[in-house]
CSV table of C-alpha atoms in Angstrom, one decimal:
chain,number,residue,atom,x,y,z
V,1,MET,CA,-68.8,-8.6,-245.0
V,2,GLU,CA,-71.4,-11.5,-245.8
V,3,ALA,CA,-69.9,-13.1,-243.2
V,4,LYS,CA,-70.3,-10.5,-240.4
V,5,GLU,CA,-74.0,-9.9,-241.8
V,6,GLU,CA,-74.6,-14.0,-241.4
V,7,ASP,CA,-73.0,-13.8,-237.7
V,8,VAL,CA,-75.7,-10.8,-236.8
V,9,ARG,CA,-78.4,-13.0,-238.0
V,10,LEU,CA,-77.1,-16.4,-235.6
V,11,GLY,CA,-76.8,-14.1,-232.8
V,12,ALA,CA,-80.3,-12.6,-233.5
V,13,ASN,CA,-81.7,-16.0,-233.5
V,14,LYS,CA,-79.8,-18.1,-231.4
V,15,PHE,CA,-82.5,-17.7,-228.9
V,16,SER,CA,-85.8,-18.6,-230.6
V,17,GLU,CA,-88.8,-16.8,-229.1
V,18,ARG,CA,-91.3,-19.6,-230.4
V,19,ASN,CA,-92.3,-20.8,-227.3
V,20,PRO,CA,-96.4,-21.1,-226.0
V,21,ILE,CA,-97.6,-18.3,-223.7
V,22,GLY,CA,-96.8,-18.7,-220.1
V,23,THR,CA,-93.7,-21.5,-220.8
V,24,ALA,CA,-90.1,-20.4,-219.9
V,25,ALA,CA,-88.3,-18.6,-222.6
V,26,GLN,CA,-85.2,-20.4,-222.5
V,27,THR,CA,-85.0,-23.9,-221.1
V,28,HIS,CA,-82.3,-25.2,-223.7
V,29,ASP,CA,-79.1,-27.1,-222.1
V,30,ASP,CA,-76.9,-25.2,-224.5
V,31,LYS,CA,-77.7,-21.6,-223.4
V,32,ASP,CA,-74.6,-19.6,-223.1
V,33,TYR,CA,-75.2,-17.5,-220.5
V,34,THR,CA,-75.6,-17.9,-216.8
V,35,GLU,CA,-78.6,-16.6,-214.9
V,36,PRO,CA,-78.2,-16.2,-211.2
V,37,PRO,CA,-80.7,-17.7,-208.8
V,38,PRO,CA,-83.6,-16.5,-207.1
V,39,ALA,CA,-82.4,-13.9,-204.0
V,40,PRO,CA,-83.3,-15.5,-200.7
V,41,LEU,CA,-86.2,-13.5,-199.1
V,42,PHE,CA,-84.1,-13.1,-196.0
V,43,GLU,CA,-80.3,-14.0,-196.0
V,44,PRO,CA,-79.0,-13.6,-192.2
V,45,GLY,CA,-75.3,-14.2,-193.6
V,46,GLU,CA,-75.3,-10.7,-195.4
V,47,LEU,CA,-75.7,-9.1,-191.9
V,48,SER,CA,-72.0,-10.6,-190.9
V,49,SER,CA,-70.3,-9.4,-194.4
V,50,TRP,CA,-68.2,-6.2,-195.2
V,51,SER,CA,-69.1,-6.4,-198.6
V,52,PHE,CA,-73.1,-5.6,-197.7
V,53,TYR,CA,-72.2,-2.8,-195.4
V,54,ARG,CA,-69.9,-1.5,-198.2
V,55,ALA,CA,-72.4,-1.9,-201.0
V,56,GLY,CA,-74.7,0.4,-198.5
V,57,ILE,CA,-72.4,3.1,-198.0
V,58,ALA,CA,-71.7,2.8,-201.7
V,59,GLU,CA,-75.5,3.3,-202.0
V,60,PHE,CA,-75.4,6.2,-199.6
V,61,MET,CA,-72.3,8.0,-201.2
V,62,ALA,CA,-73.8,8.0,-205.2
V,63,THR,CA,-77.0,9.5,-203.5
V,64,PHE,CA,-75.7,11.9,-201.9
V,65,LEU,CA,-73.3,12.8,-204.8
V,66,PHE,CA,-76.4,12.7,-207.2
V,67,LEU,CA,-78.8,15.1,-205.1
V,68,TYR,CA,-75.5,17.6,-204.4
V,69,ILE,CA,-74.8,18.0,-208.4
V,70,THR,CA,-78.3,17.6,-209.4
V,71,ILE,CA,-80.0,20.0,-207.0
V,72,LEU,CA,-77.6,22.6,-207.0
V,73,THR,CA,-78.2,22.7,-211.0
V,74,VAL,CA,-81.8,23.3,-210.3
V,75,MET,CA,-80.9,25.8,-207.8
V,76,GLY,CA,-78.7,27.5,-210.3
V,77,VAL,CA,-81.5,27.4,-212.7
V,78,ASN,CA,-83.9,29.0,-210.3
V,79,ARG,CA,-81.8,31.7,-209.4
V,80,ALA,CA,-81.1,33.1,-212.9
V,81,PRO,CA,-83.0,36.2,-214.3
V,82,ASN,CA,-84.8,34.0,-216.7
V,83,LYS,CA,-84.1,30.8,-218.6
V,84,CYS,CA,-81.7,31.6,-221.2
V,85,ALA,CA,-79.1,33.0,-218.5
V,86,SER,CA,-78.7,29.6,-217.0
V,87,VAL,CA,-78.5,26.0,-218.8
V,88,GLY,CA,-82.5,25.6,-218.5
V,89,ILE,CA,-84.7,22.6,-218.4
V,90,GLN,CA,-82.4,20.7,-220.9
V,91,GLY,CA,-79.4,21.5,-218.5
V,92,ILE,CA,-81.2,19.9,-215.6
V,93,ALA,CA,-82.5,16.9,-217.6
V,94,TRP,CA,-78.5,16.4,-218.6
V,95,ALA,CA,-77.4,16.8,-214.9
V,96,PHE,CA,-79.7,14.0,-213.8
V,97,GLY,CA,-79.2,11.9,-216.7
V,98,GLY,CA,-75.5,12.7,-216.9
V,99,MET,CA,-75.0,11.7,-213.0
V,100,ILE,CA,-77.0,8.7,-213.3
V,101,PHE,CA,-74.6,7.4,-216.1
V,102,ALA,CA,-71.2,8.7,-214.2
V,103,LEU,CA,-72.5,7.0,-211.0
V,104,VAL,CA,-74.3,3.5,-212.2
V,105,TYR,CA,-71.0,3.1,-213.9
V,106,CYS,CA,-68.8,4.1,-210.8
V,107,THR,CA,-70.8,1.9,-208.3
V,108,ALA,CA,-72.2,-1.3,-210.7
V,109,GLY,CA,-69.7,-3.6,-209.3
V,110,ILE,CA,-70.1,-2.8,-205.7
V,111,SER,CA,-73.9,-2.3,-205.1
V,112,GLY,CA,-75.3,-2.5,-208.3
V,113,GLY,CA,-75.7,1.0,-208.4
V,114,HIS,CA,-79.2,1.3,-207.7
V,115,ILE,CA,-79.3,5.0,-206.4
V,116,ASN,CA,-83.3,4.9,-206.4
V,117,PRO,CA,-85.8,3.2,-204.1
V,118,ALA,CA,-87.8,2.5,-206.7
V,119,VAL,CA,-85.4,0.5,-208.6
V,120,THR,CA,-84.8,-1.4,-205.6
V,121,PHE,CA,-87.9,-2.3,-205.4
V,122,GLY,CA,-88.3,-3.4,-208.9
V,123,LEU,CA,-85.3,-5.3,-208.5
V,124,PHE,CA,-86.2,-7.0,-205.3
V,125,LEU,CA,-89.8,-8.0,-206.9
V,126,ALA,CA,-87.8,-9.6,-209.3
V,127,ARG,CA,-85.9,-11.3,-206.9
V,128,LYS,CA,-82.7,-10.0,-207.5
V,129,LEU,CA,-81.7,-9.3,-204.4
V,130,SER,CA,-83.3,-10.0,-200.9
V,131,LEU,CA,-85.4,-7.9,-198.5
V,132,THR,CA,-82.5,-7.3,-195.7
V,133,ARG,CA,-80.6,-5.7,-198.8
V,134,ALA,CA,-83.2,-4.1,-200.5
V,135,VAL,CA,-84.4,-2.3,-197.1
V,136,PHE,CA,-80.9,-1.5,-196.5
V,137,TYR,CA,-80.3,0.0,-199.8
V,138,MET,CA,-83.6,2.3,-199.1
V,139,VAL,CA,-82.4,3.6,-196.2
V,140,MET,CA,-78.5,4.4,-197.1
V,141,GLN,CA,-80.3,6.0,-200.3
V,142,CYS,CA,-82.6,8.3,-198.4
V,143,LEU,CA,-80.0,9.1,-195.9
V,144,GLY,CA,-77.3,10.3,-199.0
V,145,ALA,CA,-80.4,12.4,-200.3
V,146,ILE,CA,-81.1,14.4,-197.0
V,147,CYS,CA,-77.4,15.4,-196.7
V,148,GLY,CA,-76.9,16.0,-200.3
V,149,ALA,CA,-79.9,18.1,-200.2
V,150,GLY,CA,-78.7,19.8,-197.3
V,151,VAL,CA,-74.9,20.8,-198.6
V,152,VAL,CA,-76.8,22.4,-201.3
V,153,LYS,CA,-79.0,24.4,-198.7
V,154,GLY,CA,-75.5,25.7,-197.3
V,155,PHE,CA,-74.6,27.2,-200.7
V,156,TYR,CA,-77.9,28.9,-200.8
V,157,LYS,CA,-78.6,29.8,-197.5
V,158,PRO,CA,-80.1,33.4,-198.0
V,159,THR,CA,-82.6,32.2,-201.0
V,160,TYR,CA,-82.7,28.8,-200.6
V,161,ASN,CA,-86.7,28.7,-199.6
V,162,LEU,CA,-87.5,31.3,-202.0
V,163,GLU,CA,-86.2,29.1,-204.8
V,164,GLY,CA,-87.9,26.4,-204.1
V,165,GLY,CA,-85.3,24.2,-202.5
V,166,GLY,CA,-85.0,21.9,-205.4
V,167,ALA,CA,-88.3,20.0,-203.9
V,168,ASN,CA,-90.9,18.2,-206.0
V,169,VAL,CA,-94.5,19.5,-206.6
V,170,VAL,CA,-97.4,18.7,-208.6
V,171,ALA,CA,-97.1,22.1,-211.1
V,172,ASN,CA,-100.2,25.0,-211.3
V,173,GLY,CA,-102.3,23.6,-214.0
V,174,TYR,CA,-101.8,20.1,-213.0
V,175,THR,CA,-104.1,17.5,-210.9
V,176,LYS,CA,-102.6,15.4,-208.4
V,177,GLY,CA,-103.8,12.4,-210.4
V,178,ASP,CA,-102.0,14.1,-213.6
V,179,GLY,CA,-98.6,14.2,-211.4
V,180,LEU,CA,-99.1,10.6,-210.0
V,181,GLY,CA,-99.5,9.4,-213.7
V,182,ALA,CA,-96.4,11.0,-215.1
V,183,GLU,CA,-94.3,9.2,-212.1
V,184,ILE,CA,-95.5,5.9,-213.2
V,185,LEU,CA,-94.8,6.1,-216.3
V,186,GLY,CA,-91.6,7.8,-216.0
V,187,THR,CA,-90.3,5.1,-213.4
V,188,PHE,CA,-91.9,2.2,-215.3
V,189,VAL,CA,-89.8,3.8,-218.4
V,190,LEU,CA,-86.6,4.0,-216.0
V,191,VAL,CA,-87.1,0.4,-214.1
V,192,TYR,CA,-87.9,-1.2,-217.6
V,193,THR,CA,-84.8,0.0,-219.3
V,194,VAL,CA,-82.7,-1.0,-216.2
V,195,PHE,CA,-84.1,-4.8,-216.7
V,196,SER,CA,-83.4,-4.9,-220.5
V,197,ALA,CA,-79.8,-3.4,-220.1
V,198,THR,CA,-78.6,-5.9,-217.0
V,199,ASP,CA,-80.7,-8.8,-218.8
V,200,ALA,CA,-78.0,-11.8,-219.3
V,201,LYS,CA,-80.0,-13.4,-221.8
V,202,ARG,CA,-80.3,-10.0,-223.7
V,203,SER,CA,-76.3,-9.7,-223.2
V,204,ALA,CA,-75.8,-12.9,-225.0
V,205,ARG,CA,-78.2,-13.3,-227.4
V,206,ASP,CA,-77.2,-9.6,-228.5
V,207,SER,CA,-73.8,-9.9,-228.2
V,208,HIS,CA,-72.7,-8.4,-231.8
V,209,VAL,CA,-74.4,-5.1,-230.3
V,210,PRO,CA,-71.9,-3.5,-227.6
V,211,ILE,CA,-73.7,-2.3,-224.7
V,212,LEU,CA,-72.5,0.1,-222.0
V,213,ALA,CA,-75.6,-0.5,-219.3
V,214,PRO,CA,-75.2,2.5,-217.3
V,215,LEU,CA,-75.6,4.3,-220.8
V,216,PRO,CA,-79.2,3.4,-221.7
V,217,ILE,CA,-80.2,3.8,-218.1
V,218,GLY,CA,-78.9,7.3,-217.9
V,219,PHE,CA,-80.6,8.6,-221.3
V,220,ALA,CA,-83.5,7.3,-220.1
V,221,VAL,CA,-83.5,9.5,-216.8
V,222,PHE,CA,-82.6,12.1,-219.2
V,223,LEU,CA,-85.7,11.5,-221.7
V,224,VAL,CA,-87.9,11.2,-218.5
V,225,HIS,CA,-87.0,14.6,-217.1
V,226,LEU,CA,-87.2,16.2,-220.5
V,227,ALA,CA,-91.0,15.2,-220.6
V,228,THR,CA,-92.0,15.6,-216.9
V,229,ILE,CA,-90.2,18.6,-215.3
V,230,PRO,CA,-93.2,20.4,-216.2
V,231,ILE,CA,-95.6,18.5,-214.5
V,232,THR,CA,-93.9,17.3,-211.7
V,233,GLY,CA,-89.9,18.8,-211.5
V,234,THR,CA,-89.3,14.8,-212.0
V,235,GLY,CA,-89.1,12.6,-209.2
V,236,ILE,CA,-89.2,9.0,-210.5
V,237,ASN,CA,-86.9,8.1,-207.3
V,238,PRO,CA,-88.3,8.5,-203.9
V,239,ALA,CA,-84.8,9.0,-202.1
V,240,ARG,CA,-84.6,12.6,-204.5
V,241,SER,CA,-87.9,13.7,-203.4
V,242,LEU,CA,-87.7,13.0,-199.7
V,243,GLY,CA,-84.6,14.7,-199.5
V,244,ALA,CA,-85.0,17.9,-201.1
V,245,ALA,CA,-88.8,17.8,-199.2
V,246,ILE,CA,-87.1,17.5,-195.4
V,247,ILE,CA,-84.6,20.0,-196.1
V,248,TYR,CA,-87.1,22.4,-198.1
V,249,ASN,CA,-89.5,21.4,-195.2
V,250,HIS,CA,-92.6,24.0,-196.9
V,251,ASP,CA,-96.0,22.6,-196.3
V,252,ARG,CA,-96.7,22.5,-200.1
V,253,ALA,CA,-94.0,20.2,-201.1
V,254,TRP,CA,-95.5,17.8,-198.2
V,255,HIS,CA,-98.9,18.1,-199.3
V,256,ASP,CA,-98.0,16.3,-202.9
V,257,HIS,CA,-95.0,14.2,-201.4
V,258,TRP,CA,-97.2,10.8,-201.6
V,259,VAL,CA,-97.3,11.2,-205.6
V,260,PHE,CA,-93.7,10.7,-205.1
V,261,TRP,CA,-93.4,7.7,-203.6
V,262,VAL,CA,-96.5,6.0,-204.8
V,263,GLY,CA,-95.9,6.7,-208.2
V,264,PRO,CA,-92.4,5.6,-208.3
V,265,PHE,CA,-93.6,2.4,-206.5
V,266,ILE,CA,-96.4,1.7,-208.9
V,267,GLY,CA,-94.2,2.1,-212.3
V,268,ALA,CA,-91.3,-0.1,-210.8
V,269,ALA,CA,-93.9,-3.2,-209.9
V,270,LEU,CA,-95.3,-2.6,-213.4
V,271,ALA,CA,-92.1,-2.6,-215.0
V,272,ALA,CA,-91.0,-6.1,-213.2
V,273,LEU,CA,-93.9,-7.5,-213.3
V,274,TYR,CA,-93.6,-7.2,-217.5
V,275,HIS,CA,-89.8,-7.8,-217.6
V,276,VAL,CA,-90.4,-10.9,-215.7
V,277,VAL,CA,-93.9,-12.2,-217.2
V,278,VAL,CA,-93.6,-11.0,-220.4
V,279,ILE,CA,-90.3,-10.1,-222.5
V,280,ARG,CA,-88.9,-13.3,-220.2
V,281,ALA,CA,-91.7,-15.2,-220.1
V,282,ILE,CA,-91.3,-16.8,-216.8
V,283,PRO,CA,-94.3,-19.7,-216.4
V,284,PHE,CA,-96.9,-18.8,-213.4
V,285,LYS,CA,-96.5,-22.2,-212.3
V,286,SER,CA,-94.1,-24.9,-212.7
V,287,LYS,CA,-95.0,-28.1,-215.3
């Protein structure tokens, strides 16, 4: 038992964080993890690669299934005579978090399992993928979301518009500023979790703590939904908001729609900045 505790202490302290502010967090030659090089801004070779298009198709299908299950759950709750007769807010949160867990697990090896333009944007800012791939992913995610919401409308055709169509709007009693703040912070939690759960250095340093990356990401989505469903219905995913708004197509949804793009993109950018500059301590300039 004592030997195991010693191994834990060695694992936790192997990568010292005693570096001066603004210097690289890990400059030693003995690191036992591999950091991929920054992705180029534009990579023409991707456009002729089948893996590039396969990844886009995976993002389309994952976002399609995500919208299908989650919006169907929202519509079922809205259709019920009262919250106790349905899965309620907790069930909606579990549907969103659970689907993200399942879909990230299924698609991580193909496309990285983004399923969200805000996640893609944050990873692009951190140089984890090229602009070409980022734009392609966002387009495929939005198309998948529109198709997923459209299938849900097919199930609820007579009452779809009366039940809100699963569209994100700022709830009565809250201002657009409240909604924007909720979307920024909610997306920050999600994208920060994505960075932390997939960080190569953390995996090596904390190897004594086994981690399945889709699990904390799914839990982050679940917890953010619990907190912000009463405020905005929880967007934190511009593709999800766009798909529901296009199929629902009512003035109120479009009037608030900018909140569900601006908020998530700001939150993703802040999470990327925090992870790269603070957590990973990448220097501002080379010395």
